[in-house]
Structure formats: structure tokens, C-alpha cells
Short mmCIF file of C-alpha atoms in Angstrom, two decimals:
data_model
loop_
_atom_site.label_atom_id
_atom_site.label_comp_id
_atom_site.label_asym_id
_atom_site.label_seq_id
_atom_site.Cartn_x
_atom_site.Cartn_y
_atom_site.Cartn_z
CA UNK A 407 0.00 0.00 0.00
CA UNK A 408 1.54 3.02 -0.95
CA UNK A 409 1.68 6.16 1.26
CA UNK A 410 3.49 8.52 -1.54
CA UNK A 411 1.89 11.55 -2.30
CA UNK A 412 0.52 11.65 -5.70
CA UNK A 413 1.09 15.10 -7.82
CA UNK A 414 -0.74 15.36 -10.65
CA UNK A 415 -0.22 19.12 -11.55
CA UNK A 416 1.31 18.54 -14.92
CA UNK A 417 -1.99 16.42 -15.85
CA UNK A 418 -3.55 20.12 -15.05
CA UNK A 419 -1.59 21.44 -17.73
CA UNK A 420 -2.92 20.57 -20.46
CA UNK A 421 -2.06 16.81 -21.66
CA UNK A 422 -5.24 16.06 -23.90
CA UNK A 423 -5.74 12.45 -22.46
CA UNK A 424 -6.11 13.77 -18.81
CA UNK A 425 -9.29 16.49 -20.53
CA UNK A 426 -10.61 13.91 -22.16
CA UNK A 427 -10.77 11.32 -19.31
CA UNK A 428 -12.26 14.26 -16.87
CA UNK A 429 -14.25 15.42 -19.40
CA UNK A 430 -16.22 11.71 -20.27
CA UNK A 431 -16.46 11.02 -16.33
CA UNK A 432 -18.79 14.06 -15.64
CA UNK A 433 -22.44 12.84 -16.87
CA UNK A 434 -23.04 11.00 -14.36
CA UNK A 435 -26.61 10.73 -13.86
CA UNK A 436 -29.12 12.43 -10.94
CA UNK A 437 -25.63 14.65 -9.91
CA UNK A 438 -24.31 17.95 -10.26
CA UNK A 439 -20.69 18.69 -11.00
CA UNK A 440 -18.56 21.21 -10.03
CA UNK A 441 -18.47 24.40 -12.93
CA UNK A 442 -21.79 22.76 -14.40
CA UNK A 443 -24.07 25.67 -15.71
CA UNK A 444 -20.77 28.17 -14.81
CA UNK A 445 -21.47 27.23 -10.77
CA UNK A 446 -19.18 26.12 -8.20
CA UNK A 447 -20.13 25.01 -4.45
CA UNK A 448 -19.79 27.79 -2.03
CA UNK A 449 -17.63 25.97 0.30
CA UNK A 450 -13.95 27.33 1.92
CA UNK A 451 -10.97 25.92 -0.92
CA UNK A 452 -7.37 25.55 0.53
CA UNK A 453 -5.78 27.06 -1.80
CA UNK A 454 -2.30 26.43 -0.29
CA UNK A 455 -0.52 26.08 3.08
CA UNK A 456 0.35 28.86 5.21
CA UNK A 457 4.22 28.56 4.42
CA UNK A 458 4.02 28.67 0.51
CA UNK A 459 3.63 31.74 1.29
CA UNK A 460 6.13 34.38 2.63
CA UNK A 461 5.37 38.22 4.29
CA UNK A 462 5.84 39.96 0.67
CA UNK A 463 5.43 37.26 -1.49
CA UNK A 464 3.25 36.33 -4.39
CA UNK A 465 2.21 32.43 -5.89
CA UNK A 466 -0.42 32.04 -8.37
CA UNK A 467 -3.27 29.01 -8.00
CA UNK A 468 -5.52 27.22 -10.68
CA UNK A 469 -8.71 27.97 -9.10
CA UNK A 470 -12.48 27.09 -10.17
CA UNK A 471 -12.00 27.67 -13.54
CA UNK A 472 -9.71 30.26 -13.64
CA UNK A 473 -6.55 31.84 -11.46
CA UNK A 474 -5.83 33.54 -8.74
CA UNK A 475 -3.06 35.45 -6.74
CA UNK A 476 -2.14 34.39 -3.58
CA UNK A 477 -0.21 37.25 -1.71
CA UNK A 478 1.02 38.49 1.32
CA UNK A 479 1.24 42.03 2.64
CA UNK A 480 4.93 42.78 3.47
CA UNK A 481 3.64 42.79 7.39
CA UNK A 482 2.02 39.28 6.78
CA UNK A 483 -1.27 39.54 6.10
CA UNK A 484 -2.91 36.97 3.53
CA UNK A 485 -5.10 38.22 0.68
CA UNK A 486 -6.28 36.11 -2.39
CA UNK A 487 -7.42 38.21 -6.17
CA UNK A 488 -8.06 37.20 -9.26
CA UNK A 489 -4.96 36.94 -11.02
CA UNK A 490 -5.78 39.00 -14.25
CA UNK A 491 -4.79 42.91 -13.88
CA UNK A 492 -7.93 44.62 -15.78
CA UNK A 493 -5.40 47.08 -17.64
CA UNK A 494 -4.16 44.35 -20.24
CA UNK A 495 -4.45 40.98 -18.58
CA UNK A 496 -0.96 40.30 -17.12
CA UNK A 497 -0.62 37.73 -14.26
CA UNK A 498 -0.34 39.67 -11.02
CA UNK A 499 1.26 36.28 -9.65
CA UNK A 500 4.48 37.56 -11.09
CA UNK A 501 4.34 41.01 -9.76
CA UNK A 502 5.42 41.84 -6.55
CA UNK A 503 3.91 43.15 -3.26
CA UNK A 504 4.93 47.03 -1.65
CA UNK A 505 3.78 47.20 1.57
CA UNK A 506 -0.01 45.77 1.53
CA UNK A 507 -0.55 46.51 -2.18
CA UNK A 508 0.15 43.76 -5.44
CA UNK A 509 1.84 45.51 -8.25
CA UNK A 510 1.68 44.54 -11.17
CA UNK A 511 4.88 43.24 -13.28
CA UNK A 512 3.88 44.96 -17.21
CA UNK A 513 2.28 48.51 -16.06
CA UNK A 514 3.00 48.76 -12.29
CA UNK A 515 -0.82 49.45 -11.44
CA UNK A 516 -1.14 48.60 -7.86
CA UNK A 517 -4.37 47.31 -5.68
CA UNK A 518 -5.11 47.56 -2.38
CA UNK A 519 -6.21 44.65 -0.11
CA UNK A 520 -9.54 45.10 -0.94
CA UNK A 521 -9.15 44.43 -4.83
CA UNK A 522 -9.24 48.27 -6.07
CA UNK A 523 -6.22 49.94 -8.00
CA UNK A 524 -4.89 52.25 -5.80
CA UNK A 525 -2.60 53.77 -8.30
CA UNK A 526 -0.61 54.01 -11.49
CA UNK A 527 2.31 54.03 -12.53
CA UNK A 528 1.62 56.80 -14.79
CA UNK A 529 -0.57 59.08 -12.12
CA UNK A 530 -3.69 58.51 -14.81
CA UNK A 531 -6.98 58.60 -12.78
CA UNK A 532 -8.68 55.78 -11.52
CA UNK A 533 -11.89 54.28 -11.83
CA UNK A 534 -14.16 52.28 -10.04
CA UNK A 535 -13.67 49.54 -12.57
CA UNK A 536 -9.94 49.19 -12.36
CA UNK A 537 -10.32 46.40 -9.79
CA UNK A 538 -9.67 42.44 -9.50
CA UNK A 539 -12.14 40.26 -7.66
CA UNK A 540 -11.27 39.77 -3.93
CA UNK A 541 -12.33 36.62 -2.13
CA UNK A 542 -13.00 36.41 1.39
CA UNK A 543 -9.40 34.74 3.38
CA UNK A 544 -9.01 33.17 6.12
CA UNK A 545 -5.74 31.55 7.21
CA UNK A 546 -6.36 28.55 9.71
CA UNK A 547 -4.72 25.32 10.45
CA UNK A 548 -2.07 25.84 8.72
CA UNK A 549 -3.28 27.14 5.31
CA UNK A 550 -5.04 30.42 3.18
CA UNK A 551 -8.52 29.43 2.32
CA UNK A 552 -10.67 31.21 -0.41
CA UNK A 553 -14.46 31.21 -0.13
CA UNK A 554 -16.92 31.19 -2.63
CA UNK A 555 -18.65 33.95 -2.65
CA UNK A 556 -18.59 37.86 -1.94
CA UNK A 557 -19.31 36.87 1.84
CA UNK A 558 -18.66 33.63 3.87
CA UNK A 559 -22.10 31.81 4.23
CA UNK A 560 -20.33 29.51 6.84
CA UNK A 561 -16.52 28.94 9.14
CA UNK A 562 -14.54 26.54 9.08
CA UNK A 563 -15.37 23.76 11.55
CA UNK A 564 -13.66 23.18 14.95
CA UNK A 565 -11.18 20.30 15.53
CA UNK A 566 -12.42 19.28 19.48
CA UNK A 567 -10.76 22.23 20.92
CA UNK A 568 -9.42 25.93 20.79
CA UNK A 569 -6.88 26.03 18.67
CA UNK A 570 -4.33 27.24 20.51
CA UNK A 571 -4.51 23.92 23.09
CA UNK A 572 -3.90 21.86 19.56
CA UNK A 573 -0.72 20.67 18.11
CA UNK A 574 -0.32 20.35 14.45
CA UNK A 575 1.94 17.96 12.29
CA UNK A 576 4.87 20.39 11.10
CA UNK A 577 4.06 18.72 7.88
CA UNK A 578 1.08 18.85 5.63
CA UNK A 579 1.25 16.58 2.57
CA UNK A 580 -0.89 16.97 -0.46
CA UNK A 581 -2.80 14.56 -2.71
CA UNK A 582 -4.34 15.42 -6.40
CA UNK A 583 -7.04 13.16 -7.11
CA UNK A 584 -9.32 13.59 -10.67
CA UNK A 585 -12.70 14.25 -8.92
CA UNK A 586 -14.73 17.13 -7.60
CA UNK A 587 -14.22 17.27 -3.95
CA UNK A 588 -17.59 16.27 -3.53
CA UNK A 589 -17.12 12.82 -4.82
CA UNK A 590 -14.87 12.01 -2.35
CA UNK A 591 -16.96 13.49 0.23
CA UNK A 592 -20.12 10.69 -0.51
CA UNK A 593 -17.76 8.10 0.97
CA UNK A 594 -18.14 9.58 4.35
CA UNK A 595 -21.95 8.27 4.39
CA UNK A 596 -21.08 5.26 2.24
CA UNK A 597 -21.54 2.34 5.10
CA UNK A 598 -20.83 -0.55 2.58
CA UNK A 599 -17.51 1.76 1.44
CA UNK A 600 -15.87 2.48 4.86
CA UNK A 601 -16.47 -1.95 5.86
CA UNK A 602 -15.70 -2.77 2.07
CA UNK A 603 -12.58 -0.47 1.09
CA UNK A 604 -11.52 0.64 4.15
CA UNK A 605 -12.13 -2.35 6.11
CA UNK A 606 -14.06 -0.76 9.17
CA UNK A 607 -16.33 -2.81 11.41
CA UNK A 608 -18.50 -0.49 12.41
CA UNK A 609 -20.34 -1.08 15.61
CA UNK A 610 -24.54 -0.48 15.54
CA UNK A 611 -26.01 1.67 12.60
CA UNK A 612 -24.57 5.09 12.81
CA UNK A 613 -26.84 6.29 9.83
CA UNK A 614 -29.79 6.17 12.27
CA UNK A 615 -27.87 9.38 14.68
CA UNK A 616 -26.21 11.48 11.57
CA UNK A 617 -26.86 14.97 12.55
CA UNK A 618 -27.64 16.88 9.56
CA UNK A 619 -27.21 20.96 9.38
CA UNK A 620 -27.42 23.47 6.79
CA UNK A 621 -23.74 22.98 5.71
CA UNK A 622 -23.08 19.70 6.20
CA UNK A 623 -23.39 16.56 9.11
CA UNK A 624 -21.77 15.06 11.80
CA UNK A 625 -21.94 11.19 13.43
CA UNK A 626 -20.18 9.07 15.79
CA UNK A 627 -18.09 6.09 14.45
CA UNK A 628 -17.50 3.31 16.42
CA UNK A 629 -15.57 0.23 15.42
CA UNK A 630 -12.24 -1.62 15.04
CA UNK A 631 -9.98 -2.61 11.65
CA UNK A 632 -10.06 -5.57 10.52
CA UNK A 633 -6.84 -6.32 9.86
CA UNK A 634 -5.35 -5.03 13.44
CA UNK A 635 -8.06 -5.36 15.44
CA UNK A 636 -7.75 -1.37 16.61
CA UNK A 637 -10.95 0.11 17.98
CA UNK A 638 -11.99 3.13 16.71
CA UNK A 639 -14.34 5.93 18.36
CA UNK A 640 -14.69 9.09 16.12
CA UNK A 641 -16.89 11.92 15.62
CA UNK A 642 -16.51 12.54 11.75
CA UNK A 643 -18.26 14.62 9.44
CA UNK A 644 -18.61 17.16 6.14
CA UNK A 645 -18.51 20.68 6.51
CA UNK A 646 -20.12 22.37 2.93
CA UNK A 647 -19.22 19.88 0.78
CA UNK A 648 -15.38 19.64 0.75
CA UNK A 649 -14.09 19.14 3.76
CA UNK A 650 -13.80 15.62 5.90
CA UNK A 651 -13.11 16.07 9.43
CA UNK A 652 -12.59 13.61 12.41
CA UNK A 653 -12.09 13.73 15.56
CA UNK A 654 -11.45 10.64 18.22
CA UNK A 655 -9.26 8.10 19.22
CA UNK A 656 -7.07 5.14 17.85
CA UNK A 657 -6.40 2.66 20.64
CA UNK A 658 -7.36 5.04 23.15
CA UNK A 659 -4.85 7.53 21.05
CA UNK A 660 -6.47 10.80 20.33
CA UNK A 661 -5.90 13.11 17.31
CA UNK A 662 -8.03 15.35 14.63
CA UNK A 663 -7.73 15.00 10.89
CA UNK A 664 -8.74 17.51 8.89
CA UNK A 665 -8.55 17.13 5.12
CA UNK A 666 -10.40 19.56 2.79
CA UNK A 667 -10.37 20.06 -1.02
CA UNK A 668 -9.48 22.41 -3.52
CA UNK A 669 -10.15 23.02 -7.08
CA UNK A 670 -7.89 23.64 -9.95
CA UNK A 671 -9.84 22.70 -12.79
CA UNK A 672 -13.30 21.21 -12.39
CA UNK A 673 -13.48 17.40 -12.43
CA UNK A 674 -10.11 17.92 -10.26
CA UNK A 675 -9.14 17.85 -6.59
CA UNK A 676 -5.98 19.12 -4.48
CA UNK A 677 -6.58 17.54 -1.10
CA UNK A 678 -4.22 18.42 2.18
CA UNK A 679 -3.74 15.86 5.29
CA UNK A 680 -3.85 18.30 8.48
CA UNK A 681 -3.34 16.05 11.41
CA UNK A 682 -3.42 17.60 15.48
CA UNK A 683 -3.39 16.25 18.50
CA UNK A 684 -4.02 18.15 22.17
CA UNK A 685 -0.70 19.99 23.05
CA UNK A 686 2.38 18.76 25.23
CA UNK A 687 2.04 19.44 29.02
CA UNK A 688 5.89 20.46 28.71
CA UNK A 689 7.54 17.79 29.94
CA UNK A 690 10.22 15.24 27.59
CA UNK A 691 7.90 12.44 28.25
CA UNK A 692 4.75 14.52 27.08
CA UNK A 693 6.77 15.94 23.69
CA UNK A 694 7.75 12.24 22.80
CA UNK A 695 3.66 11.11 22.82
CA UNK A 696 2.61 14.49 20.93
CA UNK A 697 5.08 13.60 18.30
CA UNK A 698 4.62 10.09 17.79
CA UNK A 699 0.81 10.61 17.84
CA UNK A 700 1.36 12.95 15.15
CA UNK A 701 3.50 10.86 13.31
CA UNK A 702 1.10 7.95 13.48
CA UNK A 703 -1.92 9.77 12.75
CA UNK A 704 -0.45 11.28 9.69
CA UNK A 705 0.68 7.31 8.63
CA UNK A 706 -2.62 6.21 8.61
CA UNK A 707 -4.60 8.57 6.97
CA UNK A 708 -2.51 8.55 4.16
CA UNK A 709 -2.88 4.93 4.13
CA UNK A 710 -6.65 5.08 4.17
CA UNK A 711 -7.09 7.92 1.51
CA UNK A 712 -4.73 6.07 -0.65
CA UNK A 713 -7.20 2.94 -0.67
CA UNK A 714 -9.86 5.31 -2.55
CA UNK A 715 -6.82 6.43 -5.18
CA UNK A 716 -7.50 4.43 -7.48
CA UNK A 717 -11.62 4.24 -7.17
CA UNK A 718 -11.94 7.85 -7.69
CA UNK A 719 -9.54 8.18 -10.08
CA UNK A 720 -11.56 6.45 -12.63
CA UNK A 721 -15.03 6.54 -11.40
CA UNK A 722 -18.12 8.36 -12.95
CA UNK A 723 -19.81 8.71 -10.30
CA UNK A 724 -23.86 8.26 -10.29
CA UNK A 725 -27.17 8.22 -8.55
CA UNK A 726 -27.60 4.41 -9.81
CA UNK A 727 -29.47 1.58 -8.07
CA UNK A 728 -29.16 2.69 -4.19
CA UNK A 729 -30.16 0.13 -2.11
CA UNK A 730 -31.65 0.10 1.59
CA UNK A 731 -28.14 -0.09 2.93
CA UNK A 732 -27.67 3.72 0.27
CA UNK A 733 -30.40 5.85 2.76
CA UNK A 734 -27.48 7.96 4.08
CA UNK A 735 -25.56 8.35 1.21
CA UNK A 736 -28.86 9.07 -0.82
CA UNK A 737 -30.03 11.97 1.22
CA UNK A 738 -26.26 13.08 1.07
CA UNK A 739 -26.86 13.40 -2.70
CA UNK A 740 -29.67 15.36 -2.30
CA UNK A 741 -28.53 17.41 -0.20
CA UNK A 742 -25.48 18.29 -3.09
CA UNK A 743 -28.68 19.15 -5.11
CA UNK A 744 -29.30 22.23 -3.07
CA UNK A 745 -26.06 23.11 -1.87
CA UNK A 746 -25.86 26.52 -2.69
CA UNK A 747 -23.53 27.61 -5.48
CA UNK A 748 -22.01 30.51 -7.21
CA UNK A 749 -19.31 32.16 -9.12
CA UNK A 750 -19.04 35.73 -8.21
CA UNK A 751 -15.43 36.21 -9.60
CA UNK A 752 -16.13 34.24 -12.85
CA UNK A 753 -15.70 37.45 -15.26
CA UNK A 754 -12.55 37.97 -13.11
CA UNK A 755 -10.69 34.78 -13.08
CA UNK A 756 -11.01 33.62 -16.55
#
């Protein structure tokens, strides 16, 4: 079972095979996808992790359908735009960043946190329209998210506790899968998936205590492995429609995993594995367990995500022939249906 972390960007690039697989995998029937009818899911997207990032730097991101800058003010603070300077449509990813404003590399127009050109480089007045689209930021757990939308509809969810009593892994891999994040999402009501693939005896029938919300759901998972016999007791669930989260213990051992989904492209995914566990009292002894829980955490959700690779990879996903055992995963469908979606920036971005 491999644990490497898969990179797909050159696949996003444009080799014609890779289009052409996404492209015949997304009519699936009785489902949405992700850029259908110009709309995308109004969820939070990692976009990348806090440290790609340095105080005055600049990286661009696929995003949706289209790009964005990813910035930093030179006193730190994060700021995502589209990437597309409205004078004549140079990448603002390879400009540069005075103070908190992005300049841009061919004219040297320069815009404010807030998206509007603050100035030229040639004193000309400014307008209204000289602006890029700004998306609401937030940098948690160790990366910038984008939202959807001119406002947030909905946070980020919590991992058990504050986080400032939570330790994080110093390292947060990444994993491109050829799916819309929701895809993967479905296998968190899946029953028959998490005993089947993931080999997960699950204790009672959790589908009967899912706690369903406006953004998403929540359960507790009780159960062992199969093949190790470890018991399992998590609370996991989907926040919007892109973002797994657990909380619980492994053998007693207790850590949060966090893994949400961007977009580059639709039909894609770029996944991150954020793994914490409650902090160290201080002491040697205390450090050792943090890190080792930490390290073994991170081991194993690799491991399990891997198991799906290959599944959603390939799959064209469907509302087919649900069965009894399919009540949870069905209502998780239609709840996709009227997930609310958007694409504010779209005349921006593209």
C-alpha cells in the first residue's frame, strides 16, 4: 500500500488524455458537477498552506476555472485576487507586493487589499472599474482558504478544541485526485464503502444518529480494523461539501484529521492531510507522545485515503441503483442538489 503523495499538476496542464478522461467522467446521472451551468459550491478551498507563502510574497493558484493570486502584505497579512490585472491581462502572480498593495509586473498598477487599484504608474486617474475580484481569506490550520462567494455563508469547523490547546503535524502533505471534492466526500456516508474499502467494522447503525445541518453533518463512528483489530471511536463529518473532518481516538490515542479540497480545474481535486493532536504538558515524556501521535496519525490517513486512489480516479460517479443499505448516502446526494452555489469572480478569473 503506498503512502506517496501523488502530484498530478502537470496532468492540469494541459495533456489532452487527462481532458478527455475528466471530461467523459462528468455525466453522471441524478448529480451535479462542479463548474456545471458556470457554478461552483460555495464551500472554503485551501488554496495552499500557510508557508508557501512568505510576508511579501506572491504564488499564483488554478482555481475554479480560472486563477488567482495568492499574496502576502509585506507585514504578513494573507489576501487572495483574481490573477488578471484589468489594464491588459498580465498575471499579477508575477508582480510583486509594496507594503499591503500587489503591483503589477507589465504597467506597475497597484491594488489595495480590498481588490481596487490604488494607483498608477503613470498618475492617470482611476476608476471604479480598475479592480480584480477579492475573495473572502481566512488563514487557519495551517493554510489560506478562499471562499466562494462575496461573503462567507459559513466557518470553518472546529477540531475538538481551541486552537491554541492543539498541536499540528509540522508537515502537511498533499494529494491530487481527478474528482470534484464532492465525490470524495459521498464516501463519508457510504456504510458498505468504509467496511468494504476501508475495512471498518463499524459497531450499531450510525446512519440512524447522523446529525444533519445546513452545511453539512456530523456522526459518531464506532468500530475496530479488521486487519489489526484497533478500535476506533470518532466523531466525523462534512462541513459544505469539501471538507472531511474527524475527531477521536485510535487505541485510546487521540488526534483530529482535517482534510479539505481544492479546485484547480473542475473534475479535479488538491486535497491536504492536516493532522493535530491536544498539546504537550511540557515535559520530555509529554513531547515524545505528541510527536509520535502525530506521526502515526499522519501514517494512517494517508494509508486510508490512498485505498480510494485508485476508485476515484476512474469513477463516474452516479445516482444508480441505491439500495436500503444507500439511505445515508442518498439523502447526502440530495442534499449536493441544493447546496448553494455561485461564481461571483467568474468574469474575473477567466
Amino acid at each position: 500500500m503506498s503512502t506517496q503523495v501523488r502530484d498530478l499538476e502537470s496532468m492540469f496542464n494541459g495533456e489532452q488524455a487527462a481532458v478527455d478522461l475528466l471530461d467523459r467522467r462528468r455525466h453522471g446521472r441524478g448529480v451535479t458537477y462542479e463548474g456545471q451551468d458556470d457554478q461552483f459550491s460555495q464551500n472554503w478551498y485551501p488554496l495552499c498552506r500557510s508557508s508557501d507563502v512568505a510576508s511579501g510574497g506572491v504564488l499564483g493558484r488554478n482555481f475554479l476555472d480560472g486563477r488567482v493570486a495568492v499574496y502576502r502584505s509585506e507585514d504578513g497579512v494573507a489576501n487572495v485576487v483574481s490573477a488578471y490585472c484589468p489594464h491588459n491581462g498580465a498575471d499579477l502572480s508575477i508582480g510583486k507586493v509594496a507594503g499591503d498593495r500587489l503591483v503589477c509586473a507589465f504597467h506597475h498598477w497597484e491594488f489595495d487589499m480590498a481588490g481596487k487599484c490604488a494607483r498608477t504608474a503613470t498618475n492617470d486617474p482611476v476608476t471604479s472599474a480598475m479592480r480584480v475580484f477579492r475573495y473572502p481569506v481566512q488563514e487557519r490550520y495551517g493554510l489560506i482558504w478562499a471562499f466562494n462567494g462575496e461573503e462567507p455563508l459559513y466557518d470553518l469547523p472546529d477540531l475538538g478544541f481551541p486552537d491554541e490547546e492543539l498541536a499540528f503535524h509540522s508537515e502537511i502533505p498533499h494529494l491530487d485526485l481527478l474528482a470534484d471534492p464532492w465525490v470524495f466526500m459521498c464516501n463519508t456516508t457510504d456504510f458498505n464503502h468504509i467496511n468494504i474499502v476501508h475495512g471498518i467494522e463499524v459497531d450499531g447503525d450510525p446512519s440512524q444518529d447522523i446529525d444533519w445541518h445546513d452545511h453539512g453533518y456530523s456522526y459518531d463512528l464506532r468500530g475496530r480494523f479488521k486487519e489489526t483489530g484497533a478500535t476506533i471511536e470518532y466523531k466525523v463529518g462534512i462541513h459544505g461539501n469539501n471538507i472531511f473532518y474527524q475527531m477521536g481516538s485510535v487505541n485510546g490515542r487521540w488526534f483530529a484529521f482535517l482534510y479539505p479540497c481544492g479546485i484547480h480545474r473542475p473534475g479535479t481535486l488538491r486535497s491536504y492531510f492536516v493532522i493535530a493532536t491536544q498539546k504537550s504538558d511540557g515535559t520530555p515524556e509529554d513531547d515524545k507522545r505528541v510527536q509520535e501521535t502525530l506521526d502515526f496519525a499522519q501514517a494512517l490517513e494517508i494509508s486510508v485515503v490512498d485505498q480510494d486512489v485508485e476508485i476515484l480516479n476512474t469513477i463516474r460517479f452516479t445516482r444508480g441503483m441505491f439500495t436500503r443499505g444507500d439511505k445515508a448516502l442518498g439523502r447526502f446526494v440530495d442534499y449536493l442538489k441544493t447546496f448553494p452555489r455561485a461564481h461571483p469572480g467568474a468574469d474575473y478569473i477567466r
